[in-house]
mmCIF file of C-alpha atoms in Angstrom:
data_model
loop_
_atom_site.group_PDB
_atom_site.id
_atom_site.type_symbol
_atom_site.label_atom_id
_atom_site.label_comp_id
_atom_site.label_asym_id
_atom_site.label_seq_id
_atom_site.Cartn_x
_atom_site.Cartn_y
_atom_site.Cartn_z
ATOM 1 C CA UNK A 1043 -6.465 -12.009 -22.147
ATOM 2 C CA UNK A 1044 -6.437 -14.067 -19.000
ATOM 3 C CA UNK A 1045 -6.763 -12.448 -15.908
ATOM 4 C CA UNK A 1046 -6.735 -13.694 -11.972
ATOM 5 C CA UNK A 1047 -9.994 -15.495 -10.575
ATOM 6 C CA UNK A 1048 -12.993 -13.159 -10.076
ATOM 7 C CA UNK A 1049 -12.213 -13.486 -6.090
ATOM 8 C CA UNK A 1050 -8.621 -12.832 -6.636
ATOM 9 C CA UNK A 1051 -9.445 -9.682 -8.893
ATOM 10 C CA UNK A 1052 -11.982 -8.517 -6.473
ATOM 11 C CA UNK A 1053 -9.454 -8.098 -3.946
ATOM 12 C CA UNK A 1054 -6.973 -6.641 -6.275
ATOM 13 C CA UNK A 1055 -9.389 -3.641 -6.754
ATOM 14 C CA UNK A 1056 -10.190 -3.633 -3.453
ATOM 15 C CA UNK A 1057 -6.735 -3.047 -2.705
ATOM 16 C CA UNK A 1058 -6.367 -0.184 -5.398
ATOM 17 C CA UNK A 1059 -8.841 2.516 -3.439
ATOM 18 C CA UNK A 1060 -6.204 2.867 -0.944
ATOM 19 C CA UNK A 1061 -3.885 5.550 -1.234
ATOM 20 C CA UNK A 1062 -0.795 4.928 -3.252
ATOM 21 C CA UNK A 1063 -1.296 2.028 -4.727
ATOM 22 C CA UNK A 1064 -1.589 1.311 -8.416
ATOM 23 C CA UNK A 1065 -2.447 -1.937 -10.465
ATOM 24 C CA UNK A 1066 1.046 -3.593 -10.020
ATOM 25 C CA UNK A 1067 0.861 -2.604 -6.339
ATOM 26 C CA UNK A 1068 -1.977 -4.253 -5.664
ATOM 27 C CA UNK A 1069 -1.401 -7.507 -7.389
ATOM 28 C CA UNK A 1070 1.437 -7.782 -5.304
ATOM 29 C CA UNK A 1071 -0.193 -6.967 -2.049
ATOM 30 C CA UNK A 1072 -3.189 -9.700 -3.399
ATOM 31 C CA UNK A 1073 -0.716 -12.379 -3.972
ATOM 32 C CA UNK A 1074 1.364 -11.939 -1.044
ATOM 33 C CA UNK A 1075 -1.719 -12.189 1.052
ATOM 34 C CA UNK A 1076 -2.739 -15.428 -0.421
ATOM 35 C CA UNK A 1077 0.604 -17.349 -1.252
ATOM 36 C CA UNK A 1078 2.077 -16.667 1.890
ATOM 37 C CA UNK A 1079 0.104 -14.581 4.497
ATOM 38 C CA UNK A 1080 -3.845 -15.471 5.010
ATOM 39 C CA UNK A 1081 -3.449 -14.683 8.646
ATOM 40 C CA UNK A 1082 -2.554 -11.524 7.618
ATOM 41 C CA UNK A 1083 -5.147 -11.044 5.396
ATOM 42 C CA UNK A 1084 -7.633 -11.870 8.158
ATOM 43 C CA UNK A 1085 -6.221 -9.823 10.830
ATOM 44 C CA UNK A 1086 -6.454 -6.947 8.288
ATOM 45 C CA UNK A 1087 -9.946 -7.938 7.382
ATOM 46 C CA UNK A 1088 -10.954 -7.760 11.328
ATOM 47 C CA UNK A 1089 -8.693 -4.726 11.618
ATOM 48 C CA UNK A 1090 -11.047 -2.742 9.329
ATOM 49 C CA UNK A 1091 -14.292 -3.984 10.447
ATOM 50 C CA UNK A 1092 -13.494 -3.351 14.154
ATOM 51 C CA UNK A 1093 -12.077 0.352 12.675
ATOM 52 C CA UNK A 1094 -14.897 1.278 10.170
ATOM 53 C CA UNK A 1095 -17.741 0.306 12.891
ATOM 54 C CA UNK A 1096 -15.897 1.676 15.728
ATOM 55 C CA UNK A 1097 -13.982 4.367 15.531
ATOM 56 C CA UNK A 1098 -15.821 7.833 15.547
ATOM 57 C CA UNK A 1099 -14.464 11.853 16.838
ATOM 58 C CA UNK A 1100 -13.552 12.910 19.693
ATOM 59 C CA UNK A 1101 -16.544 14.843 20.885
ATOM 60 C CA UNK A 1102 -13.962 17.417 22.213
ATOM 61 C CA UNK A 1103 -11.648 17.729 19.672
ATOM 62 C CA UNK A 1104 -12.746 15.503 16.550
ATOM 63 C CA UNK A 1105 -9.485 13.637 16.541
ATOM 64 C CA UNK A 1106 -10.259 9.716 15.674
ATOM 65 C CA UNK A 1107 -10.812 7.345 18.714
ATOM 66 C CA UNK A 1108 -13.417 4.832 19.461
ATOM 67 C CA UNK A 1109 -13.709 6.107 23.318
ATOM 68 C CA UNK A 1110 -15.896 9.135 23.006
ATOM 69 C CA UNK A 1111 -13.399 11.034 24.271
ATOM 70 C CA UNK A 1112 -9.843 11.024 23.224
ATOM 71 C CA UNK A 1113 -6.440 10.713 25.533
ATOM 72 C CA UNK A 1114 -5.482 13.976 25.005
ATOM 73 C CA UNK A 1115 -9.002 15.600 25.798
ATOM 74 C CA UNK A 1116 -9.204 13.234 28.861
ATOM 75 C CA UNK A 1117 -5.623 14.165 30.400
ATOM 76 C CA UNK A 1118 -5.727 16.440 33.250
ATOM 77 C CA UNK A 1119 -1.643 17.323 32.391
ATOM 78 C CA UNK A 1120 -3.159 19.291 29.366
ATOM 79 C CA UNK A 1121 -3.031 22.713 29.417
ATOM 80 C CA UNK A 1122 -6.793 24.396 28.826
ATOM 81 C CA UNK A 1123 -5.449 27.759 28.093
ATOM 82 C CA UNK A 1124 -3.750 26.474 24.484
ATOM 83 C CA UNK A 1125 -6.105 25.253 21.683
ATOM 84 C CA UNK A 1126 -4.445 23.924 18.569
ATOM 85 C CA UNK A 1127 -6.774 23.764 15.455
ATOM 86 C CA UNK A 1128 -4.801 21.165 13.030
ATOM 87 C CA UNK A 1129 -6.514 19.771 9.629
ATOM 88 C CA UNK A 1130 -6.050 16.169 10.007
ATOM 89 C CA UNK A 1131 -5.514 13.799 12.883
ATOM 90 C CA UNK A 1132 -1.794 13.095 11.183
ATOM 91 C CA UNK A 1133 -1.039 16.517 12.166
ATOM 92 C CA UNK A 1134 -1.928 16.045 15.385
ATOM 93 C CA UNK A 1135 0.260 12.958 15.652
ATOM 94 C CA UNK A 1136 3.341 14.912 13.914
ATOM 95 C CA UNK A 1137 2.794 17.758 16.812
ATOM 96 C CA UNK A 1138 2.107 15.511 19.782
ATOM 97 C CA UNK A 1139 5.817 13.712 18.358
ATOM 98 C CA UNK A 1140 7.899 17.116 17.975
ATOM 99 C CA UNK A 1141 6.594 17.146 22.344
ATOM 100 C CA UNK A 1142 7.037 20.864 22.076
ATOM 101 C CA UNK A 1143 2.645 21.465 22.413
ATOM 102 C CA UNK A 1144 1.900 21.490 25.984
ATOM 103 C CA UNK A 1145 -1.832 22.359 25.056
ATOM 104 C CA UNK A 1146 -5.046 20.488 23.338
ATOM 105 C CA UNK A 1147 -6.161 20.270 19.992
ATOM 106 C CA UNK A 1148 -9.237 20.595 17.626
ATOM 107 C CA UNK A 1149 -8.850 18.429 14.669
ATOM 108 C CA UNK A 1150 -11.219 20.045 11.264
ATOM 109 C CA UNK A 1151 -10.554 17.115 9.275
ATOM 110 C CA UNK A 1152 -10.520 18.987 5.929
ATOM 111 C CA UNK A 1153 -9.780 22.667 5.199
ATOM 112 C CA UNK A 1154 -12.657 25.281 4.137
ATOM 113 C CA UNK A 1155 -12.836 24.285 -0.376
ATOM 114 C CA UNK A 1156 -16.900 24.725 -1.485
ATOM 115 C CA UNK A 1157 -15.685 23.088 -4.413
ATOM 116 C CA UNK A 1158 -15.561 19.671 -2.342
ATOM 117 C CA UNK A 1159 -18.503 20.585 -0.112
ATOM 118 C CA UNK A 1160 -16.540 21.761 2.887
ATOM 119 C CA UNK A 1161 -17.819 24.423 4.057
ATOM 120 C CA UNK A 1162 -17.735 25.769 7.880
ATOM 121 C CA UNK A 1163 -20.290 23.130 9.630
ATOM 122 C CA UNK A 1164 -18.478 20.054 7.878
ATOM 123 C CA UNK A 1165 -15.456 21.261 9.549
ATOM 124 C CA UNK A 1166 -17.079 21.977 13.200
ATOM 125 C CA UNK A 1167 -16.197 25.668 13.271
ATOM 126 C CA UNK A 1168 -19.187 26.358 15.209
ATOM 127 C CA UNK A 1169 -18.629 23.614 17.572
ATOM 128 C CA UNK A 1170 -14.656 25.405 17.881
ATOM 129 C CA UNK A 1171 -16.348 28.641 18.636
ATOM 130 C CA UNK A 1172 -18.562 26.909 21.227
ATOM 131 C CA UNK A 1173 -15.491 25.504 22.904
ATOM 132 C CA UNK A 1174 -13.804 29.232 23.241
ATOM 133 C CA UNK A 1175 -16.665 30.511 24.516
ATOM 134 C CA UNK A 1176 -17.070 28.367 27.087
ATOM 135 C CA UNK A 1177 -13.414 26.809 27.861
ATOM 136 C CA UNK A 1178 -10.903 29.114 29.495
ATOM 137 C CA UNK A 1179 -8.953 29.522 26.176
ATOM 138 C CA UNK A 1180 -6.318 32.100 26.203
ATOM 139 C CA UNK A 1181 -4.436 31.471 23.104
ATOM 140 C CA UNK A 1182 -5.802 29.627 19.879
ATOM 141 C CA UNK A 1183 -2.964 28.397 17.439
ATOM 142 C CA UNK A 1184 -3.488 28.145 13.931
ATOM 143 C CA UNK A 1185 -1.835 25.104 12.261
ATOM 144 C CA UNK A 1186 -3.616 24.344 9.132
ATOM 145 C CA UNK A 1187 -1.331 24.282 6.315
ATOM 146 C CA UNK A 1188 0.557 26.806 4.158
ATOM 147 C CA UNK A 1189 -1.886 26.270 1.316
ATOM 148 C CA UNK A 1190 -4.779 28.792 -0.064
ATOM 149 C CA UNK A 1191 -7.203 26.730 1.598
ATOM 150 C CA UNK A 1192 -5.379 26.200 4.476
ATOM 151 C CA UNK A 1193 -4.437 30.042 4.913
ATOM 152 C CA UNK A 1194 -8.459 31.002 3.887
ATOM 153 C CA UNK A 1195 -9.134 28.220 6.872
ATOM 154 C CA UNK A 1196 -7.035 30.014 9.178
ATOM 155 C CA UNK A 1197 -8.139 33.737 8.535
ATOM 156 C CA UNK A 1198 -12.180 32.758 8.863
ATOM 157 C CA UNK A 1199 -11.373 30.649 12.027
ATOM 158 C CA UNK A 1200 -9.317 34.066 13.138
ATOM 159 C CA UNK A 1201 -11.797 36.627 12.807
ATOM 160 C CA UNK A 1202 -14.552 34.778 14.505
ATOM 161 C CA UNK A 1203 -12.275 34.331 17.222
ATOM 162 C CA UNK A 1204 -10.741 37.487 17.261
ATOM 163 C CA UNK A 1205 -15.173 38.794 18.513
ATOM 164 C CA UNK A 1206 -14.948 36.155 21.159
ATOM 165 C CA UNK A 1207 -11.854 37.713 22.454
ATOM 166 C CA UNK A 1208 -9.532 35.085 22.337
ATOM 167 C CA UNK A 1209 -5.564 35.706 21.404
ATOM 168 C CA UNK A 1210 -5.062 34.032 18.028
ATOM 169 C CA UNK A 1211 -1.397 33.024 16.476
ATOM 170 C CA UNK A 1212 -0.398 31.277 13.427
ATOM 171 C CA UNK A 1213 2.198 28.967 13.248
ATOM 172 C CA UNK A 1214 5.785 29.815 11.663
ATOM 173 C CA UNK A 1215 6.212 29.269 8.052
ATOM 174 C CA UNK A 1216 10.057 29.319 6.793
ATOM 175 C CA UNK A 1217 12.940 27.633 6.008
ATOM 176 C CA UNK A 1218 12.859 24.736 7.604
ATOM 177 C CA UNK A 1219 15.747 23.433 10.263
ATOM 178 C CA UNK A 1220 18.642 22.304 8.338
ATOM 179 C CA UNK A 1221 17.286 23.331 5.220
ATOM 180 C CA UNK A 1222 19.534 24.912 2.674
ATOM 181 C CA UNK A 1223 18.552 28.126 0.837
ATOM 182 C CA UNK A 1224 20.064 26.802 -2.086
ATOM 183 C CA UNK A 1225 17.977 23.916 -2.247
ATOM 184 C CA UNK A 1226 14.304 25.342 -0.938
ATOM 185 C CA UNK A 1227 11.414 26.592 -2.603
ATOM 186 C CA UNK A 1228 11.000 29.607 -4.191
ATOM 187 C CA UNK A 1229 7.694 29.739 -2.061
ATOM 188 C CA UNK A 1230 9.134 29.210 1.445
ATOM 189 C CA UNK A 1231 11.752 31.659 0.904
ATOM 190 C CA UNK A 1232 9.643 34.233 -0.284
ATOM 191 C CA UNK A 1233 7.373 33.267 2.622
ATOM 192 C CA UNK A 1234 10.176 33.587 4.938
ATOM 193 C CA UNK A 1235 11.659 37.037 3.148
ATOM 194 C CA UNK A 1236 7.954 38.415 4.344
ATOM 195 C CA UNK A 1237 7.718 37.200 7.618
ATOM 196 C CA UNK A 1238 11.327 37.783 8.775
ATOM 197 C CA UNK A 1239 11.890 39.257 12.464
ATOM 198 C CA UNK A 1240 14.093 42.158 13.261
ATOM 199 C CA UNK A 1241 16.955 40.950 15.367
ATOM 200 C CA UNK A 1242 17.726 44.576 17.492
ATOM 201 C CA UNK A 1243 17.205 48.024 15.881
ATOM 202 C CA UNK B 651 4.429 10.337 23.274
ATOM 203 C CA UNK B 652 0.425 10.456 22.249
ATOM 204 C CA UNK B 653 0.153 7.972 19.297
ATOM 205 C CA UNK B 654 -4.026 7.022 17.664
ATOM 206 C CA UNK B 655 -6.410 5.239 19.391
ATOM 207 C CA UNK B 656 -6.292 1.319 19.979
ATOM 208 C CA UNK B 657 -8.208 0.429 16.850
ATOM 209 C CA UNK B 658 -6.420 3.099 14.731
ATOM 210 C CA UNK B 659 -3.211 1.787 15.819
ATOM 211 C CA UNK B 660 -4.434 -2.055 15.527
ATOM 212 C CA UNK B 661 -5.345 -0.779 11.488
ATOM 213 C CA UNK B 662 -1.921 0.869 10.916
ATOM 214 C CA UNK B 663 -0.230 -2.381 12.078
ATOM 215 C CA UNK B 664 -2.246 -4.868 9.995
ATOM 216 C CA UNK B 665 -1.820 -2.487 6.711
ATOM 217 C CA UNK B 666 2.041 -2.281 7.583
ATOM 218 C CA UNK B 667 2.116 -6.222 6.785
ATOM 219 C CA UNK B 668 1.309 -5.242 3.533
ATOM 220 C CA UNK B 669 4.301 -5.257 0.910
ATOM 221 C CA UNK B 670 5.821 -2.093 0.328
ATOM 222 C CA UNK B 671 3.710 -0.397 2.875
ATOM 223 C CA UNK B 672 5.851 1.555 5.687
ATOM 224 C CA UNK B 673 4.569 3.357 8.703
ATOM 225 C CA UNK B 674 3.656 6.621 7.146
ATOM 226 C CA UNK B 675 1.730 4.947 3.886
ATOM 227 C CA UNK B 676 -0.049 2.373 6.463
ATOM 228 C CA UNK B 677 -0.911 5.842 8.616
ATOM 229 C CA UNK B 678 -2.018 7.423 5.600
ATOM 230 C CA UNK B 679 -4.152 4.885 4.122
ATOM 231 C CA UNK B 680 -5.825 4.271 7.869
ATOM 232 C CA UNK B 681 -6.709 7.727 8.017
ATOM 233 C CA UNK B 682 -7.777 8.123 4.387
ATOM 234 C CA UNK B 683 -10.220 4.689 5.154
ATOM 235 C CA UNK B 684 -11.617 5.915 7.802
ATOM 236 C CA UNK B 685 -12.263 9.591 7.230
ATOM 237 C CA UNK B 686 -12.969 9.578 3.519
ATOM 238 C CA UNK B 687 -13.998 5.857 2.703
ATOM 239 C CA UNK B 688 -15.502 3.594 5.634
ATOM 240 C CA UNK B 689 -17.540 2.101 2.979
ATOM 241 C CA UNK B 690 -14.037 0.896 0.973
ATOM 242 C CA UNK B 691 -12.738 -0.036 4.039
ATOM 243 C CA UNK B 692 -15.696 -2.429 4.787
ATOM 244 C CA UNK B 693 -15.766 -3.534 0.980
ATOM 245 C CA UNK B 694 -12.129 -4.322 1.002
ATOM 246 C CA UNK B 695 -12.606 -6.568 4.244
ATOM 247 C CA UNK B 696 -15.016 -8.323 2.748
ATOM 248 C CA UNK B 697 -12.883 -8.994 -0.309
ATOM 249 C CA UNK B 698 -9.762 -9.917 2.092
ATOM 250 C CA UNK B 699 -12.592 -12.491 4.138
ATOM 251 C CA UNK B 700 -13.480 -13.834 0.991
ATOM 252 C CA UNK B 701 -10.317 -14.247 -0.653
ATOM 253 C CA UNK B 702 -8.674 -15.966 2.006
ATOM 254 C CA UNK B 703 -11.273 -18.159 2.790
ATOM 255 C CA UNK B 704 -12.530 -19.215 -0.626
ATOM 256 C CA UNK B 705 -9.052 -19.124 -2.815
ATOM 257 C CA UNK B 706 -7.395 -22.131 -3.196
ATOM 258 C CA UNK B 707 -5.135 -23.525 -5.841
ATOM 259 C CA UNK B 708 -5.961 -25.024 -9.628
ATOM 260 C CA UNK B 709 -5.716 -29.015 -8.548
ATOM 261 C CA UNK B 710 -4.075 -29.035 -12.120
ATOM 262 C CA UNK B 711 -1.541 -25.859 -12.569
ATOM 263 C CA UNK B 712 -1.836 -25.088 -8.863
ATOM 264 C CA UNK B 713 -2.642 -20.992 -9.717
ATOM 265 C CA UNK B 714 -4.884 -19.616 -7.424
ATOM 266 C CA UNK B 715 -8.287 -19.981 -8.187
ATOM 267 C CA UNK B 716 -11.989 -20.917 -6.284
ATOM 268 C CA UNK B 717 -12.878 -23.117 -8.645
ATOM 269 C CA UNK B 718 -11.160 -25.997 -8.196
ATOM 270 C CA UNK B 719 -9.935 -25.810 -11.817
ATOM 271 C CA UNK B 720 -8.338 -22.562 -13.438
ATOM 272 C CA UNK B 721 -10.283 -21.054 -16.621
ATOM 273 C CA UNK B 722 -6.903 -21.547 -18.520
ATOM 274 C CA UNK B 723 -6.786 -25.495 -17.506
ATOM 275 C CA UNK B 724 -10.309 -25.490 -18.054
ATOM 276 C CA UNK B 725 -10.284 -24.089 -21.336
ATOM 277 C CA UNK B 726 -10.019 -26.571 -24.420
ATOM 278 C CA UNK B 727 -8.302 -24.062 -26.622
ATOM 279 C CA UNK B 728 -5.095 -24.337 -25.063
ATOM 280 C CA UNK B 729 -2.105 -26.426 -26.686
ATOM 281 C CA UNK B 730 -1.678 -29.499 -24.178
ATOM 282 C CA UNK B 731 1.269 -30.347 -25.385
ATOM 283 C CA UNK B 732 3.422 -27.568 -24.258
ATOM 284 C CA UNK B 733 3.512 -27.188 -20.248
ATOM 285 C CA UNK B 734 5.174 -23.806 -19.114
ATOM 286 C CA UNK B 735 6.492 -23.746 -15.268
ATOM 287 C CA UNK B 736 6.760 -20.050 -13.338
ATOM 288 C CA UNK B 737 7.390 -19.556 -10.148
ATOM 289 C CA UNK B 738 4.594 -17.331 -9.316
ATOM 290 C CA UNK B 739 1.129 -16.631 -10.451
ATOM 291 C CA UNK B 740 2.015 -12.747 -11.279
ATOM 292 C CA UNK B 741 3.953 -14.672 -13.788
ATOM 293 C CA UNK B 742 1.401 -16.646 -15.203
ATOM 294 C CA UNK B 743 -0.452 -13.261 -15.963
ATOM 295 C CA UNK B 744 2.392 -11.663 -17.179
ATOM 296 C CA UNK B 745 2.806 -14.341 -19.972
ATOM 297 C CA UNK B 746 -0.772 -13.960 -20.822
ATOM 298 C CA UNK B 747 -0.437 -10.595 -21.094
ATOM 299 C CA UNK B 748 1.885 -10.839 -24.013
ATOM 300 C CA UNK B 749 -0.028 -13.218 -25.923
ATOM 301 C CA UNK B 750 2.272 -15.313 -27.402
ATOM 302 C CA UNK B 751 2.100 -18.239 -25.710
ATOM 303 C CA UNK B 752 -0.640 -20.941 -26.315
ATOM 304 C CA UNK B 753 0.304 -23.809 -24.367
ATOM 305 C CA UNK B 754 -0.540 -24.930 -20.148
ATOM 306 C CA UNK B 755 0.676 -23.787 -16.647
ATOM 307 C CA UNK B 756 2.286 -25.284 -13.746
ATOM 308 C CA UNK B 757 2.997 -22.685 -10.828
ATOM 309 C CA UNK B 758 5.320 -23.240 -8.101
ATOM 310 C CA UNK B 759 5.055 -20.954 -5.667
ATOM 311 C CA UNK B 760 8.443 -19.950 -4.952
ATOM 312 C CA UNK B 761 11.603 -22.031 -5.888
ATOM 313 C CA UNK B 762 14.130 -24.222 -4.368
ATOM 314 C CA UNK B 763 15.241 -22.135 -1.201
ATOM 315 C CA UNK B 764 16.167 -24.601 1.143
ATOM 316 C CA UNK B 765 16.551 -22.361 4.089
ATOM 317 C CA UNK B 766 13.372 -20.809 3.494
ATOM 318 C CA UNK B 767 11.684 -24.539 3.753
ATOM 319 C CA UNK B 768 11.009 -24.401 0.617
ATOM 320 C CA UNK B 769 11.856 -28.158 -1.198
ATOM 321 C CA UNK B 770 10.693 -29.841 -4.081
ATOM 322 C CA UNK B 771 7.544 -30.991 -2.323
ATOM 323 C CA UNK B 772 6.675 -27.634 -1.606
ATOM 324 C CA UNK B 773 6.517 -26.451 -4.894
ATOM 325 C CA UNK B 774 4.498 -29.723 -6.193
ATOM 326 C CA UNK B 775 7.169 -30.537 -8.005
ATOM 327 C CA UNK B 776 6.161 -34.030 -7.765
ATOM 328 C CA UNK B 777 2.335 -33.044 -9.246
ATOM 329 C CA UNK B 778 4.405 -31.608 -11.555
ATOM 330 C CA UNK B 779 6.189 -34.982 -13.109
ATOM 331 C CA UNK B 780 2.956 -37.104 -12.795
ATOM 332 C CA UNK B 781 1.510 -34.761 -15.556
ATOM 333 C CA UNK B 782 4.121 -35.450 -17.380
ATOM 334 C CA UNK B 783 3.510 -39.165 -16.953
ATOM 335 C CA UNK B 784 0.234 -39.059 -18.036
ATOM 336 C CA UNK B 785 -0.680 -35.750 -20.294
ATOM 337 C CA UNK B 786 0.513 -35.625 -23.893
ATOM 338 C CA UNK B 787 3.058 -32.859 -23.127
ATOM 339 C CA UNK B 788 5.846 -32.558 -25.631
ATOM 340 C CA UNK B 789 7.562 -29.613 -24.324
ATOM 341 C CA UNK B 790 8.115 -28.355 -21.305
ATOM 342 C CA UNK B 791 9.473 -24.569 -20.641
ATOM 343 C CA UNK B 792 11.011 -23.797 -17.995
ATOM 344 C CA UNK B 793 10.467 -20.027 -16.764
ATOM 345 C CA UNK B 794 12.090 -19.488 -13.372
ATOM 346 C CA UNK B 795 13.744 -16.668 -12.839
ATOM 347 C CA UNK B 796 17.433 -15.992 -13.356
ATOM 348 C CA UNK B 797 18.575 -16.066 -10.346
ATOM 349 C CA UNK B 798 20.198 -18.473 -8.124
ATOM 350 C CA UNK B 799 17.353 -20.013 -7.024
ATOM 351 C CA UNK B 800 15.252 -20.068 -9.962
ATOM 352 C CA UNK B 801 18.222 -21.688 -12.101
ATOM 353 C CA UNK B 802 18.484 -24.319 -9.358
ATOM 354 C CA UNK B 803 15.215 -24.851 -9.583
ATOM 355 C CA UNK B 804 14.971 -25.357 -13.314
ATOM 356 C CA UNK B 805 18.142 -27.547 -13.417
ATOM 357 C CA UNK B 806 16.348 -29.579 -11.159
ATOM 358 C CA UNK B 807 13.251 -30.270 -12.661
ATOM 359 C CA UNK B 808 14.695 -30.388 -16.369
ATOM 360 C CA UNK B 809 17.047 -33.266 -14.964
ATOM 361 C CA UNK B 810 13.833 -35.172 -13.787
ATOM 362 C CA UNK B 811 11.632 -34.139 -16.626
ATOM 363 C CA UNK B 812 14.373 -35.228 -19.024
ATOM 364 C CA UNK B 813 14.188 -38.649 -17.596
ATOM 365 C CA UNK B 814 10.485 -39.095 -18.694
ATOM 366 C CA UNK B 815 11.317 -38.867 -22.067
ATOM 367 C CA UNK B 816 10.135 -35.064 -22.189
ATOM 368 C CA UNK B 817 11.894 -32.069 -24.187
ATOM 369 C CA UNK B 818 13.273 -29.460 -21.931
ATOM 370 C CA UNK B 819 13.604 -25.477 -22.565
ATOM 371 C CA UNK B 820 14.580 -22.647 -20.554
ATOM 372 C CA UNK B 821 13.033 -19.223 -21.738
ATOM 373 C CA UNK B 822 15.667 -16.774 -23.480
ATOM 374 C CA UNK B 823 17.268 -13.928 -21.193
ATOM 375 C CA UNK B 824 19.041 -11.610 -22.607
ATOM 376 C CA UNK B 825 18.947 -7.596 -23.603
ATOM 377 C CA UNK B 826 15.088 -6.889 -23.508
ATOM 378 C CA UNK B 827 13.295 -5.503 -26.881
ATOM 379 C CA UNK B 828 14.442 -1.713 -26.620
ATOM 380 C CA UNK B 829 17.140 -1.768 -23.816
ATOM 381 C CA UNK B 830 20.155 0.274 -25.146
ATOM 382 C CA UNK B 831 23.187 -1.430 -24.145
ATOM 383 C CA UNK B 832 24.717 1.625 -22.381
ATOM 384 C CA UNK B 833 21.914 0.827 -19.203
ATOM 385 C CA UNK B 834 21.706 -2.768 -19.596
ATOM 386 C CA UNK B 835 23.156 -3.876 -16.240
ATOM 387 C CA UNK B 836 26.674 -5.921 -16.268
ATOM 388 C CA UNK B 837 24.808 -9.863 -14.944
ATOM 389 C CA UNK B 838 22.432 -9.244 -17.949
ATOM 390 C CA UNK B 839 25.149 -8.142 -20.711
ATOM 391 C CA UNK B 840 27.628 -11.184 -19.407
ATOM 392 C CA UNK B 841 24.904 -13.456 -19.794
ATOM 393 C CA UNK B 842 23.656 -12.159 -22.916
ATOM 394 C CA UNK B 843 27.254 -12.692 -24.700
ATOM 395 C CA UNK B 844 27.650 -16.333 -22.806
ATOM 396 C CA UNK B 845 24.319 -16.782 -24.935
ATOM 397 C CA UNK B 846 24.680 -15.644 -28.220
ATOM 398 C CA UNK B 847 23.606 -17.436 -30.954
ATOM 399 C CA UNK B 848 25.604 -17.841 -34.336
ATOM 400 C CA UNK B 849 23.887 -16.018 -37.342
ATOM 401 C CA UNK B 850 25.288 -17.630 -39.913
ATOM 402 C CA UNK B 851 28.359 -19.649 -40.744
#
C-alpha cells in the first residue's frame, strides 16, 4: 500500500508524539503545513529549538522560563508570606488567571508515583523545605490535585512542613460554582458531603 | 494577568497554527514538549526543517514528494491509461488505501475557489491537459469532492478533457457500504435517488 514520501511520513510521526493527536490528526497537520503553510512550519520549527534549548526552571519556584528567574519570583508586589505548591506550570497559569492568589508559587512538575520514578528529589521537595526554612513563609497552600497521588503529594509535603513550623492548608474540593448536584460526580459530592462547614450551631 | 515565559508563549502560538489545535491543546502539548520530551520536540523540528525545505511536488501528479518523481508515477506497474484527479494528497492515500484502483494520479491542491485565488492555473490544471495530449490515457476519473467547488471543478476539467478526445467519469456518491438510511444525511439521500441506476427493465 502506498504511503506519503519518507520526509512527509517522518513528519507525520513526528507530529503524533504530541499530545492528542492520532494518525488522521497528524496527516492533516503534515499536509496543511506543506500545501499551504511552510512559514508556519518554520516558525514552529524555530519555536521549538529556541524552547527545547532555552527554556529551563525557575530556580525559585521551578515554573518554566528561560530567565533564571521567573516574573512572579522577581515581582516585589508578591506576597512572601503565601507559598502555593501546584503540580504543573498549567496550574499555575489557571491560578494566576482566577487573580484571587496574591502570593508565590512552587511548581513540582509531577506528583509523588515510584511507579514512574518520582519520588521526593525529582519533585524538589527538599529544595521546598529549604525555601520555608529560610523565606518568611507563614502559610503554605496545597494545590496538587484531588487524585491519590496528588492527595499522598500533599500529606508528605504537609508533615515535613508541619516540623518546620509553617501553617499548612489545602485547597477546597467540592461542587464546583454553577455546578448542579444532579449532574456531578459521585466523587465530588461525597468529597463535599465530608468536608462540609457548619453554617451557625 | 501572569501568562508563560516569552519562548513558552512564542511555542504555544506557533502550535496554535496547527489545524484543530486551540489554546489549551497548543498549552498542553508546549508543556508536555518541554517537560516530558525536549528530545521529541527537537526531533519534530528537525522533521518540520526538513519537510519544508526538501518537499516539493511530483513534476508528473504534482503529490508531494522529494524526489522529483512520486514512487506511484515512478512505478511501472501502474495502468497508464487511467488518470484519476483528487483534490488533495490525503486523497491520493485514501484511494490507495482501498486498493482497488490501479491506474495514475493528478493532484490539485484545492479546487476552483475563485475568491480564495485559487484558478485553474493554480491547480495545474493546464499540466493536467498536456498529459492528456501526450500519455496514452483512456480514462480519466474525476474525484473532487461533492461539493460546490469540487463539482465546479470537475465540470470544468471534464469539459476540456472531453475536447481531447478523452473519456470522462466522475466517481459514484451515494449511501456508503453500511450506512443505514435512517442516519444518512438529507444532501446524500437526495443525491443518491437523483442517481439511481435502473436494475433491470
Amino acid at each position: 500500500m502506498a504511503t506519503f514520501s519518507p520526509l512527509v511520513e517522518q513528519l507525520i510521526q513526528a507530529l503524533r508524539r504530541l499530545p492528542g493527536v492520532g494518525p488522521k490528526g497528524a496527516q492533516r497537520m503534515a499536509l496543511h503545513l506543506l500545501e499551504r503553510d511552510r512559514d508556519g512550519a518554520r516558525r514552529l520549527a524555530a519555536a521549538l529549538v529556541d524552547a527545547a534549548e532555552r527554556v529551563a526552571r525557575c530556580r525559585h519556584c521551578r515554573t518554566l522560563t528561560e530567565a533564571g528567574e521567573c516574573a512572579l519570583c522577581a515581582s516585589p508586589r508578591r506576597d512572601p508570606r503565601l507559598l502555593c505548591v501546584v503540580e504543573t506550570a498549567a496550574d499555575l497559569i489557571a491560578i494566576e488567571a482566577s487573580g484571587s492568589y496574591p502570593g508565590r508559587y512552587f511548581v513540582l512538575h509531577g506528583r509523588l508515583s515510584p511507579l514512574d520514578g518520582l519520588g521526593p528529589a525529582e519533585l524538589g521537595i527538599d529544595q521546598l523545605l529549604r525555601r520555608l526554612a529560610v523565606e518568611p513563609v507563614e502559610e503554605l497552600i496545597l494545590a496538587t490535585n484531588l487524585t491519590v497521588e496528588g492527595e499522598a503529594t500533599a500529606q508528605f509535603i504537609s508533615e515535613h512542613a508541619a516540623t518546620l513550623g509553617v501553617a499548612v492548608s489545602r485547597i477546597a474540593h467540592g461542587v464546583p460554582l454553577g455546578g448542579e448536584l444532579e449532574f456531578v460526580d459521585g466523587g465530588t459530592l461525597s468529597h463535599a458531603f465530608a468536608s462540609r462547614r457548619r453554617m451557625f450551631r
